[in-house]
Short mmCIF file of C-alpha atoms and ligand atoms in Angstrom, two decimals:
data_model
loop_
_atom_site.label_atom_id
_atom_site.label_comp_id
_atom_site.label_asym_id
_atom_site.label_seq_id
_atom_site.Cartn_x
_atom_site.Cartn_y
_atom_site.Cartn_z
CA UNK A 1 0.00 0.00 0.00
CA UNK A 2 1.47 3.14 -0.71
CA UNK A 3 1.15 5.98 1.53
CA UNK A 4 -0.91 9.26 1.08
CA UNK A 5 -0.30 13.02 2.04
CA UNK A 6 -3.48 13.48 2.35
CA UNK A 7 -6.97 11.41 2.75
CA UNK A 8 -10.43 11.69 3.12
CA UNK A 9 -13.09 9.75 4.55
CA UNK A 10 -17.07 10.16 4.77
CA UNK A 11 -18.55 8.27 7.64
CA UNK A 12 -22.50 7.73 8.79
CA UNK A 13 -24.73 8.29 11.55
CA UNK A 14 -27.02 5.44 12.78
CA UNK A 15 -30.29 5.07 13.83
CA UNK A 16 -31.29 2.02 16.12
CA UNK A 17 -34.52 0.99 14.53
CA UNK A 18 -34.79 -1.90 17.31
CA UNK A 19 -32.46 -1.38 20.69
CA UNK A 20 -33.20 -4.43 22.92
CA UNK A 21 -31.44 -3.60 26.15
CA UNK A 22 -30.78 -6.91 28.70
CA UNK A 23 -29.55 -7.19 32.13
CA UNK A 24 -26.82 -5.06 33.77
CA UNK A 25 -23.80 -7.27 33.18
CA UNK A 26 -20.85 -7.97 35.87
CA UNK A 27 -18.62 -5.38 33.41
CA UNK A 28 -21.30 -2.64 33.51
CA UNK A 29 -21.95 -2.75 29.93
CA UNK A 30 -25.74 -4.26 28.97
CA UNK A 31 -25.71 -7.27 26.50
CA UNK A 32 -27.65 -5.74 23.21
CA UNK A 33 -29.80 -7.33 20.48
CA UNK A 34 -29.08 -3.48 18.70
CA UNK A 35 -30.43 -3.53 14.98
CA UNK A 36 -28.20 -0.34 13.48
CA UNK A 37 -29.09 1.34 10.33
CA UNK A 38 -27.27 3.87 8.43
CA UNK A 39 -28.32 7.37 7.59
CA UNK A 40 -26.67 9.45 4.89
CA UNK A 41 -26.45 12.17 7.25
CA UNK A 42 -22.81 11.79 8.02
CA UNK A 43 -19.35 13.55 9.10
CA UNK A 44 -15.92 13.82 7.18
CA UNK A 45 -12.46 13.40 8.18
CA UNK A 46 -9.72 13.99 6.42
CA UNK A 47 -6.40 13.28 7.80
CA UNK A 48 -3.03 14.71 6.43
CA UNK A 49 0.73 14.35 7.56
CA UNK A 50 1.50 15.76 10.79
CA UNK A 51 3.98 15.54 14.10
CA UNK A 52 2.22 13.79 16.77
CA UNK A 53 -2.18 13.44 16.97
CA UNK A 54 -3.74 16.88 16.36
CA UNK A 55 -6.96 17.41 15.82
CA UNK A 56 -9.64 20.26 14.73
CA UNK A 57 -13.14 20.53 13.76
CA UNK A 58 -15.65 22.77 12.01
CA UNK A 59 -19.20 22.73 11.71
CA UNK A 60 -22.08 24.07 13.94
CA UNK A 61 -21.76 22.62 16.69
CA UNK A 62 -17.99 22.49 16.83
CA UNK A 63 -17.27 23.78 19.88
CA UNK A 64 -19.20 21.23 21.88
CA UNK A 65 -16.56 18.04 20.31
CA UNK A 66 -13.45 17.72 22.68
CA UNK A 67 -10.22 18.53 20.48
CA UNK A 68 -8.39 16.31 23.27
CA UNK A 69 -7.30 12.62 23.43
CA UNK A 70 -10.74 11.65 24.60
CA UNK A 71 -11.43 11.91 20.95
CA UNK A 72 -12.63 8.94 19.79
CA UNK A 73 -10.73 9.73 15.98
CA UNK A 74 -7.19 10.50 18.12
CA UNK A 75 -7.70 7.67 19.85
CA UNK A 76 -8.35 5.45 16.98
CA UNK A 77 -5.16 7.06 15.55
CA UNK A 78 -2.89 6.09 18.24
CA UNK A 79 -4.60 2.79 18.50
CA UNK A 80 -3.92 2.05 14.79
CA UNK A 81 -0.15 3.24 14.85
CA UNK A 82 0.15 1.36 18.32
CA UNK A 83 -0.93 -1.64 16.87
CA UNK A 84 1.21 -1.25 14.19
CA UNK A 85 4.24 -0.15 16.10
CA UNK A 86 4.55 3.36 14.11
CA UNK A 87 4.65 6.40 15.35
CA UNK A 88 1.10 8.20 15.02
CA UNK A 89 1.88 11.44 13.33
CA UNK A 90 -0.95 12.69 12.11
CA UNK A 91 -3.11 15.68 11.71
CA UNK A 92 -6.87 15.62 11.43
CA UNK A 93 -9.45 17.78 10.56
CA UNK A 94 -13.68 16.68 11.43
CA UNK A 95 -15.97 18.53 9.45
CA UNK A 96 -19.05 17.67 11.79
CA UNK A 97 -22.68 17.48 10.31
CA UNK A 98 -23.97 14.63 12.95
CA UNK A 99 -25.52 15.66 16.20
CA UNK A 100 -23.37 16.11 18.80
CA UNK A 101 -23.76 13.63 22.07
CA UNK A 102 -27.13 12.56 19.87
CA UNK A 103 -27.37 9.14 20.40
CA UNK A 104 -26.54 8.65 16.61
CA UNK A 105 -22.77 7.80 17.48
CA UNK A 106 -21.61 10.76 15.89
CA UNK A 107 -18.19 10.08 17.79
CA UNK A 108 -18.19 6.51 17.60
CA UNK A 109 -18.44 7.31 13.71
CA UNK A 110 -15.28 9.67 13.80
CA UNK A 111 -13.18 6.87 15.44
CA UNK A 112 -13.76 4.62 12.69
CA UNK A 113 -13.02 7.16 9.83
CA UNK A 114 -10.10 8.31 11.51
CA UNK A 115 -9.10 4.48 11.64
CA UNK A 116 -9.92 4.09 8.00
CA UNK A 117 -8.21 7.70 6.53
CA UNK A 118 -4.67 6.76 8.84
CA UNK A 119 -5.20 3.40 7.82
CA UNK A 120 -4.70 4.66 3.95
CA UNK A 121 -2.27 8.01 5.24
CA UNK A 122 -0.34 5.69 6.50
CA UNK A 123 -0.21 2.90 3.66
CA UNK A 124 -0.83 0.25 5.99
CA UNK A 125 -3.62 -1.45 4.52
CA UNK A 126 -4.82 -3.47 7.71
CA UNK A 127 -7.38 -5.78 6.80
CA UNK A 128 -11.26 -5.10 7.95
CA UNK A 129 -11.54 -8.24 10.27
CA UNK A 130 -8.19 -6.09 12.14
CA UNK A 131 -10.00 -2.66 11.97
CA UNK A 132 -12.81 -3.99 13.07
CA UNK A 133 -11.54 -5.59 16.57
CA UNK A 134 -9.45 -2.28 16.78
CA UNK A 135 -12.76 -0.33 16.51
CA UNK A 136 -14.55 -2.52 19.04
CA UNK A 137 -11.87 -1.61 21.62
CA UNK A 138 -12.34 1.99 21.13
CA UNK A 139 -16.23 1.95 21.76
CA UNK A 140 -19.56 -0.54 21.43
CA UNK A 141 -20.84 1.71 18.41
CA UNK A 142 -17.72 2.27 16.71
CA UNK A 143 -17.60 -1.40 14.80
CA UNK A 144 -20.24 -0.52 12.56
CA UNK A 145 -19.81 2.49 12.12
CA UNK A 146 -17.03 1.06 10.06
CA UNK A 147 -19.44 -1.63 7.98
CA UNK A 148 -22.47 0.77 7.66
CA UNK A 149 -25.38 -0.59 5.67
CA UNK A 150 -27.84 -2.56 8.26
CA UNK A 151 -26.65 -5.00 11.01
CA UNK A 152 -27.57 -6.43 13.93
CA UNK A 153 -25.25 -5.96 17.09
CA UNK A 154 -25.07 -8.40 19.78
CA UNK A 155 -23.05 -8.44 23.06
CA UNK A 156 -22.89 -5.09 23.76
CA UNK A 157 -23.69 -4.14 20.25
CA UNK A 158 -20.28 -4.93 18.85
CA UNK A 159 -20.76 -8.71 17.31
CA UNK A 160 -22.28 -7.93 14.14
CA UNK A 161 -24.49 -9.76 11.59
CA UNK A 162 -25.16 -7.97 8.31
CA UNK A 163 -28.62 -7.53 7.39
CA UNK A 164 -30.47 -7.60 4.37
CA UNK A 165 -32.56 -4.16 3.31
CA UNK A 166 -34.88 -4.04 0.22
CA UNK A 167 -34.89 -0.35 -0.38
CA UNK A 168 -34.39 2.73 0.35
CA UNK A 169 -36.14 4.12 3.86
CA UNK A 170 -36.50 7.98 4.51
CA UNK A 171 -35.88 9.71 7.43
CA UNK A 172 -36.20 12.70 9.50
CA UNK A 173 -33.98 13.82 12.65
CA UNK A 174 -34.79 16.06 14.92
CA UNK A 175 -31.50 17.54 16.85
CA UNK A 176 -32.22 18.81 20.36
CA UNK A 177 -30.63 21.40 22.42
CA UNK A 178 -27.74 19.88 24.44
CA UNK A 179 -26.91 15.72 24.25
CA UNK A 180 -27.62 13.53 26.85
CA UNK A 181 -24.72 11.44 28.33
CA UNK A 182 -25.14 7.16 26.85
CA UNK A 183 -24.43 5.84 30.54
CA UNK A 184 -26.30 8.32 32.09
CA UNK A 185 -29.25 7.14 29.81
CA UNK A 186 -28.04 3.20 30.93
CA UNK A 187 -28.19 4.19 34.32
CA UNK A 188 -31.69 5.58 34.04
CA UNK A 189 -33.04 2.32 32.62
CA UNK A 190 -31.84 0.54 35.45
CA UNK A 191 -33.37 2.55 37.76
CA UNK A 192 -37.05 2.32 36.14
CA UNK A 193 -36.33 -1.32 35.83
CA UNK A 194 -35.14 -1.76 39.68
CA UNK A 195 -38.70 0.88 40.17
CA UNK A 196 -40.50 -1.38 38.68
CA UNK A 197 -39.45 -4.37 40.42
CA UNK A 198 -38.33 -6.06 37.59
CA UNK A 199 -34.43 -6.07 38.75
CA UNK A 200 -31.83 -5.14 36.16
CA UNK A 201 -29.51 -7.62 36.29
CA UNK A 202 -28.36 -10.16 33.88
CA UNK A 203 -30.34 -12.57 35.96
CA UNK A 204 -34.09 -10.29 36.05
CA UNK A 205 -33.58 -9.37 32.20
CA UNK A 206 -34.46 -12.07 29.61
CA UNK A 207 -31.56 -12.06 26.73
CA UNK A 208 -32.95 -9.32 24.07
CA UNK A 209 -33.25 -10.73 20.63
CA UNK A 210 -33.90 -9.19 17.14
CA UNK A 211 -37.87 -8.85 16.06
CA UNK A 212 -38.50 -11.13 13.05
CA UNK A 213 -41.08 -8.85 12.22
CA UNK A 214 -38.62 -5.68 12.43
CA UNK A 215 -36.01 -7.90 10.17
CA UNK A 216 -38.83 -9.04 7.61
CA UNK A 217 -39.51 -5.34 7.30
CA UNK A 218 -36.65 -4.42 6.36
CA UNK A 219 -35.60 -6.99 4.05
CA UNK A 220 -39.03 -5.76 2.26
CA UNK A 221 -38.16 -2.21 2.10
CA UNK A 222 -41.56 -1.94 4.12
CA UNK A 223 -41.75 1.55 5.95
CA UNK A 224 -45.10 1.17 6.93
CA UNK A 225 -44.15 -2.67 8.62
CA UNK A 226 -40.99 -1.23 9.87
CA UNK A 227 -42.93 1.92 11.47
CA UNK A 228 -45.13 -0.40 13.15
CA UNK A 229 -41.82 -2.14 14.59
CA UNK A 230 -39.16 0.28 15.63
CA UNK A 231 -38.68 -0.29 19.65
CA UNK A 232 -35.84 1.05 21.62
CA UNK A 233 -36.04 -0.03 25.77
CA UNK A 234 -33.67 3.21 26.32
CA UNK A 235 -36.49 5.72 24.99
CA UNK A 236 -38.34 5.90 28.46
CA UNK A 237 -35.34 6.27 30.17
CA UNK A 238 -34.53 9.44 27.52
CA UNK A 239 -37.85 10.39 27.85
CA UNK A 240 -37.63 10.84 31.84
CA UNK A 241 -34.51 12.24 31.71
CA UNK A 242 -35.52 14.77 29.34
CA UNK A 243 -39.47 15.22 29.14
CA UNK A 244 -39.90 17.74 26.39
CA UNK A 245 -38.97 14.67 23.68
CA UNK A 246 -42.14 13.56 24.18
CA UNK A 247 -43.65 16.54 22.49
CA UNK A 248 -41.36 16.20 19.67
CA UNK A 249 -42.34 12.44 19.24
CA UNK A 250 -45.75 13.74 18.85
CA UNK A 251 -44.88 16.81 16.92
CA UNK A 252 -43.09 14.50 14.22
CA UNK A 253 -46.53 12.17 13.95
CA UNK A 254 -48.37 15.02 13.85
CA UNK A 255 -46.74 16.35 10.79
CA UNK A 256 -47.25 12.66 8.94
CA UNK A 257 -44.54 10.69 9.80
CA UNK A 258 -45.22 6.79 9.81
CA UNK A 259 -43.51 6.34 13.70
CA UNK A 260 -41.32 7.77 15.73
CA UNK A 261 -38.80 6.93 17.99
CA UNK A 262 -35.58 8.14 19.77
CA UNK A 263 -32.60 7.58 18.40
CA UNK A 264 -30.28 5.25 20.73
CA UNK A 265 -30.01 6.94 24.22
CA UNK A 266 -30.97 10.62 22.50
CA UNK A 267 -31.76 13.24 22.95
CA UNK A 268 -32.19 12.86 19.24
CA UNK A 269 -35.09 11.71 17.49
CA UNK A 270 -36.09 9.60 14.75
CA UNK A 271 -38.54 9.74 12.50
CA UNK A 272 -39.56 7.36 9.54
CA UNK A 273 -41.17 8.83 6.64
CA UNK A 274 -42.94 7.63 3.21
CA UNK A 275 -40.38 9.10 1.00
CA UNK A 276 -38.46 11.84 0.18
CA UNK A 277 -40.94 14.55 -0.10
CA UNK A 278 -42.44 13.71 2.92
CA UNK A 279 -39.19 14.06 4.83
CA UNK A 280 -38.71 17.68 3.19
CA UNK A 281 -41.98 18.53 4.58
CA UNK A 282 -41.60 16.52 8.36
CA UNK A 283 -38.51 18.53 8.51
CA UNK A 284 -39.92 21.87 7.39
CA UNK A 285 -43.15 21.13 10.69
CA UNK A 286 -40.36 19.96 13.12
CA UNK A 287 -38.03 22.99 12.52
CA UNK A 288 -41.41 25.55 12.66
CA UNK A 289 -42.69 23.41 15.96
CA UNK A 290 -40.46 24.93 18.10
CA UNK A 291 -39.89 21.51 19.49
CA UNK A 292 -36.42 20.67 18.37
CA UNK A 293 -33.55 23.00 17.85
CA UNK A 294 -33.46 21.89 13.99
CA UNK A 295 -34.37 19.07 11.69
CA UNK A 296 -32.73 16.94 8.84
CA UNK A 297 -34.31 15.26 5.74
CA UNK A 298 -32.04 12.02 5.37
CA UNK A 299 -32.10 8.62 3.62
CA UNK A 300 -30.32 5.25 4.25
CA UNK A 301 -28.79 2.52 4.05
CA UNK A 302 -25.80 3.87 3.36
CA UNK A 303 -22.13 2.34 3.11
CA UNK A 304 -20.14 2.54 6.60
CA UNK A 305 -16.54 5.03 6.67
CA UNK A 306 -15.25 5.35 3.04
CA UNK A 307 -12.14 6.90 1.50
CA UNK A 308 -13.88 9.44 -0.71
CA UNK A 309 -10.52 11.58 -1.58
CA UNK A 310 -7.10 11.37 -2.05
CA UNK A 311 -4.10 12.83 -2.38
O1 C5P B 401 -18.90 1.35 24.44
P1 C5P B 401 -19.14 2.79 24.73
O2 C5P B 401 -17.90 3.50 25.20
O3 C5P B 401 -19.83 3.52 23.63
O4 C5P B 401 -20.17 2.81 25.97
C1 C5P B 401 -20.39 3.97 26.72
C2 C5P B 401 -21.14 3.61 27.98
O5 C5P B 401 -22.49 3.25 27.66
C3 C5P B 401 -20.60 2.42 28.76
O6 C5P B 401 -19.58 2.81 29.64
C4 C5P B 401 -21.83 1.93 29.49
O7 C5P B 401 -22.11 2.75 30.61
C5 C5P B 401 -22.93 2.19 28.49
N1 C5P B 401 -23.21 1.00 27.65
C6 C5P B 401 -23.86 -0.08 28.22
N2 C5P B 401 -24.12 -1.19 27.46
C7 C5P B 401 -23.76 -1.23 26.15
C8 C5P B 401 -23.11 -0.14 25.55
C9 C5P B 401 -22.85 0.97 26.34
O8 C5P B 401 -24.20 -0.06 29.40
N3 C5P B 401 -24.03 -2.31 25.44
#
């Protein structure tokens, strides 16, 4: 493989259109059955040759990503060189489009196109069964974030299964003010479960698996089925951490949309749509709703983290 000066690389956001959440487990991560999808709505990274890991970013809401090594895409660059035994120099640059702490693992999808552009800066040309155990030690999302498309994650999301999709599926997203922290969101669900008296351990909460009605849906490009299915077991933990989604779940049905859900542990939401037109005009009743802070026509499946230039 021959190195680059400069690459780079478009990555996705995902929705979960089912997120099955089990027991609490002894290593405080919750075994998943975690059906990702991915939206066009997507950041870029482009890496070039530097001295050490830097790191900038531009977009709107740039000044709420840490430039530090809690980065996900520095980390994934000193993982990669580490695992190589090279020196990480590198300097990259996100160009940020997906919602900030959304619950569309906007910075699990930065780590894996940071793996993928030093991956090709570098001329290493690790193969994908390599980047994707490197990705799964930098976060639970980050794996396919590298594959894209439509998977099912188990364990705690990162065991993946590709899944078949017959069609294209529109999509709205509304962006709210200010994320909401994933464990946070984990801890939340716990707390409703031990409310309930349920329990939330590994031994209260059956094994979540994937809905064969969700699966069949999608393998039939069926947005009305799939409507009918989407399920996430964080969205009442999201919803009592931050009450005002509710009125944007509505606001979204309101305006048409086929169902509604939140987006992994939010404060995002999802909505599914009939097509295209309808997602201009979802978009266009969530933005004038006052209910979100803004609102995004998008489509998907889409391919995961892609070298899209190169110099
Ligand atoms: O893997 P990742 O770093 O994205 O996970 C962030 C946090 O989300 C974990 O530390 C844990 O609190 C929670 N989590 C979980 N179960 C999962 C994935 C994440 O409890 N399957």
């Amino acid at each position: 493989m021959t190195p680059h000066s400069e690459v780079g690389v478009r990555v996705p956001a995902k929705v979960n259109v089912q997120l099955g959440v089990g027991g609490l487990r002894g290593d405080g991560f919750h075994d998943l059955a975690n059906v990702f999808f991915a939206v066009a709505l997507g950041d870029e990274v482009t890496a070039r040759q530097g001295v050490g890991v830097s790191l900038t970013c531009e977009g709107p809401d740039a000044d709420q990503v840490p430039l530090d090594d809690t980065n996900l895409a520095a980390r994934a660059a000193r993982l990669l060189a580490a695992h190589h035994g090279i020196e990480p120099n590198v300097a990259l640059h996100i160009t940020k489009a997906i919602p900030v702490a959304g619950g569309m693992a906007g910075g699990s999808a930065d780590g894996a196109a940071a793996l993928v552009a030093c991956d090709a800066l570098w001329g290493l040309g690790t193969p994908l069964p390599e980047l994707l155990e490197l990705a799964a030690e930098l976060g639970s999302d980050v794996p396919f974030a590298l594959l894209g498309g439509a998977a099912l994650g188990r364990g705690r999301g990162e065991l993946l299964e590709p899944l078949a999709v017959g069609g294209t599926f529109h999509w709205v997203f509304a962006v709210a003010d200010g994320g909401l922290s994933t464990p946070a969101v984990f801890r939340e669900c716990d707390r409703l479960r031990e409310a309930a008296g349920t329990g939330s351990s590994e031994q209260d909460v059956p094994t979540p698996d994937a809905d064969p009605a969700l699966l069949a849906a999608l393998a039939e490009g069926d947005p009305v089925a799939l409507a009918a299915a989407l399920a996430n077991d964080l969205q009442a933990a999201a919803l009592t951490l931050r009450p005002a989604l509710a009125d944007c779940l509505a606001a979204g049905l309101a305006a048409g949309a086929l169902g509604a859900l939140v987006s992994g542990s939010g404060p995002t939401c999802a909505f599914l749509v009939k097509d295209a037109v309808e997602a201009g005009s979802v978009a266009a009743a969530l933005t004038a709703s006052g209910r979100c802070r803004t609102a995004h026509a998008t489509y998907g499946p889409v391919p995961g983290a892609r070298v899209v230039a190169r110099a």
